[in-house]
Amino acid sequence: MANNVTFRSELVEEGTILSVENLKQYFGSGAFVTKAVDNVSFKIKEGECFGIVGESGCGKTTTGRSIINLYQITGGSIFYKGVRVSAGTREIEDELKVAKKEKNSEKVSALSAELASRKFDNAHKDQKLTTEIQMIFQDPVDSLDPRMTVADIIQEGLHIQGLYNKAENSAKVADILEKVGLIPEYASRYPHEFSGGQRQRIGIARALIMNPKLLICDEPISALDVSIRAQVLNLLNEVKEEMGLTMIFIAHDLSVVKYFCDRIAVMYFGKLVELASSDELFAHPMHPYTRALLSAIPKPDPLSEKNRIRKVYNPSAAHDYSEDKPTFREIAPGHFVLCNNAEEASYKEEIAKIDSEKGE
């Protein structure tokens, strides 16, 4: 890279547009630390739709906001198109303090160099590159400034980039409003004049006008009426194909994610517990928490719904990690689960049994 920011060519060569490595996002300090995201790693290929699911408070939204740099991450690194666009320094600083107290000169030297590298990357990242990552927020009411017109809301990102040509900006706003299913005349109105579905379309337009390559959708349909959800999902699918977007789709509804995403990551209490392709995850759900989420999906048939058995995930009862600690490991091609040695063997046997019963 021209500005000497950390660049990894192998990520570009393998078609990885986003690489999240050992991401940590902690809030608070000392005994009052909340580990919202704890050591999460995954890669997303260009053109892929990557789903992140889990219950409220599991860290999925925080993961999205960390990627778009709304938070200064605590630890780990985020690479976009091979370039490190965010690097956690707090974790390294804490380790450096310990190394200095222990008077470990070799470790102090290595950590000091790594800290300097991360601070340099954070200070010299290409802003034009980071604007290629945009986010659609969950609440279409709170995410739009009620004092601004639709045109001002959508143009705000253009202004930040230094684009102030009124005629060109107005033309772009009109085009993007039509793309999301709204009429250009809406540009002079205010957010309170629209329905929830229309406001969410305005939020989508605000993200798309920046011509993003990676779009983070943070539960974009959870605050909408059921009748509007399919329309918004179809719209996102259309713009994904038309603009060649890569997407991160954050949700708690697995039934929606199944048909919208290529791969799905399941989060629980800040950690990834399972990661697989959509078909694989539904065919072989291994982690007890994933099974609990799947059991919560309502069935359209009344008889099936009546007999549906809800599973409850109790970590202390489901796992014995007193001696053998879990790690995130591959139990089948492209299928990763947080487990220890005994669980890994059990999961592999179970997958083989399920496949043999299906005749595969």
Short mmCIF file of N, CA, C and O in Angstrom, two decimals, residues 26-34 90 94:
data_model
loop_
_atom_site.label_atom_id
_atom_site.label_comp_id
_atom_site.label_asym_id
_atom_site.label_seq_id
_atom_site.Cartn_x
_atom_site.Cartn_y
_atom_site.Cartn_z
N TYR A 26 -15.12 -4.80 24.15
CA TYR A 26 -15.46 -4.77 25.57
C TYR A 26 -15.90 -3.36 25.95
O TYR A 26 -15.42 -2.36 25.41
N PHE A 27 -16.83 -3.31 26.89
CA PHE A 27 -17.29 -2.03 27.42
C PHE A 27 -17.07 -2.03 28.94
O PHE A 27 -17.28 -3.04 29.60
N GLY A 28 -16.67 -0.89 29.48
CA GLY A 28 -16.38 -0.82 30.91
C GLY A 28 -14.92 -1.14 31.17
O GLY A 28 -14.11 -1.33 30.25
N SER A 29 -14.57 -1.22 32.45
CA SER A 29 -13.19 -1.53 32.82
C SER A 29 -13.15 -2.26 34.15
O SER A 29 -14.12 -2.26 34.91
N GLY A 30 -11.98 -2.85 34.42
CA GLY A 30 -11.79 -3.55 35.68
C GLY A 30 -12.76 -4.70 35.87
O GLY A 30 -12.95 -5.54 34.99
N ALA A 31 -13.41 -4.72 37.04
CA ALA A 31 -14.36 -5.79 37.36
C ALA A 31 -15.70 -5.59 36.67
O ALA A 31 -16.59 -6.45 36.76
N PHE A 32 -15.89 -4.47 36.00
CA PHE A 32 -17.17 -4.14 35.39
C PHE A 32 -17.10 -4.19 33.86
O PHE A 32 -17.76 -3.42 33.19
N VAL A 33 -16.30 -5.10 33.34
CA VAL A 33 -16.17 -5.25 31.89
C VAL A 33 -17.29 -6.11 31.33
O VAL A 33 -17.58 -7.18 31.86
N THR A 34 -17.92 -5.62 30.27
CA THR A 34 -18.91 -6.40 29.53
C THR A 34 -18.29 -6.82 28.22
O THR A 34 -17.94 -5.97 27.40
N ARG A 90 -6.46 -1.47 22.77
CA ARG A 90 -6.60 -1.56 24.23
C ARG A 90 -6.05 -2.88 24.76
O ARG A 90 -5.36 -2.91 25.79
N ASP A 94 -2.91 -3.29 27.42
CA ASP A 94 -3.00 -4.02 28.69
C ASP A 94 -1.90 -5.06 28.80
O ASP A 94 -1.28 -5.22 29.87
#
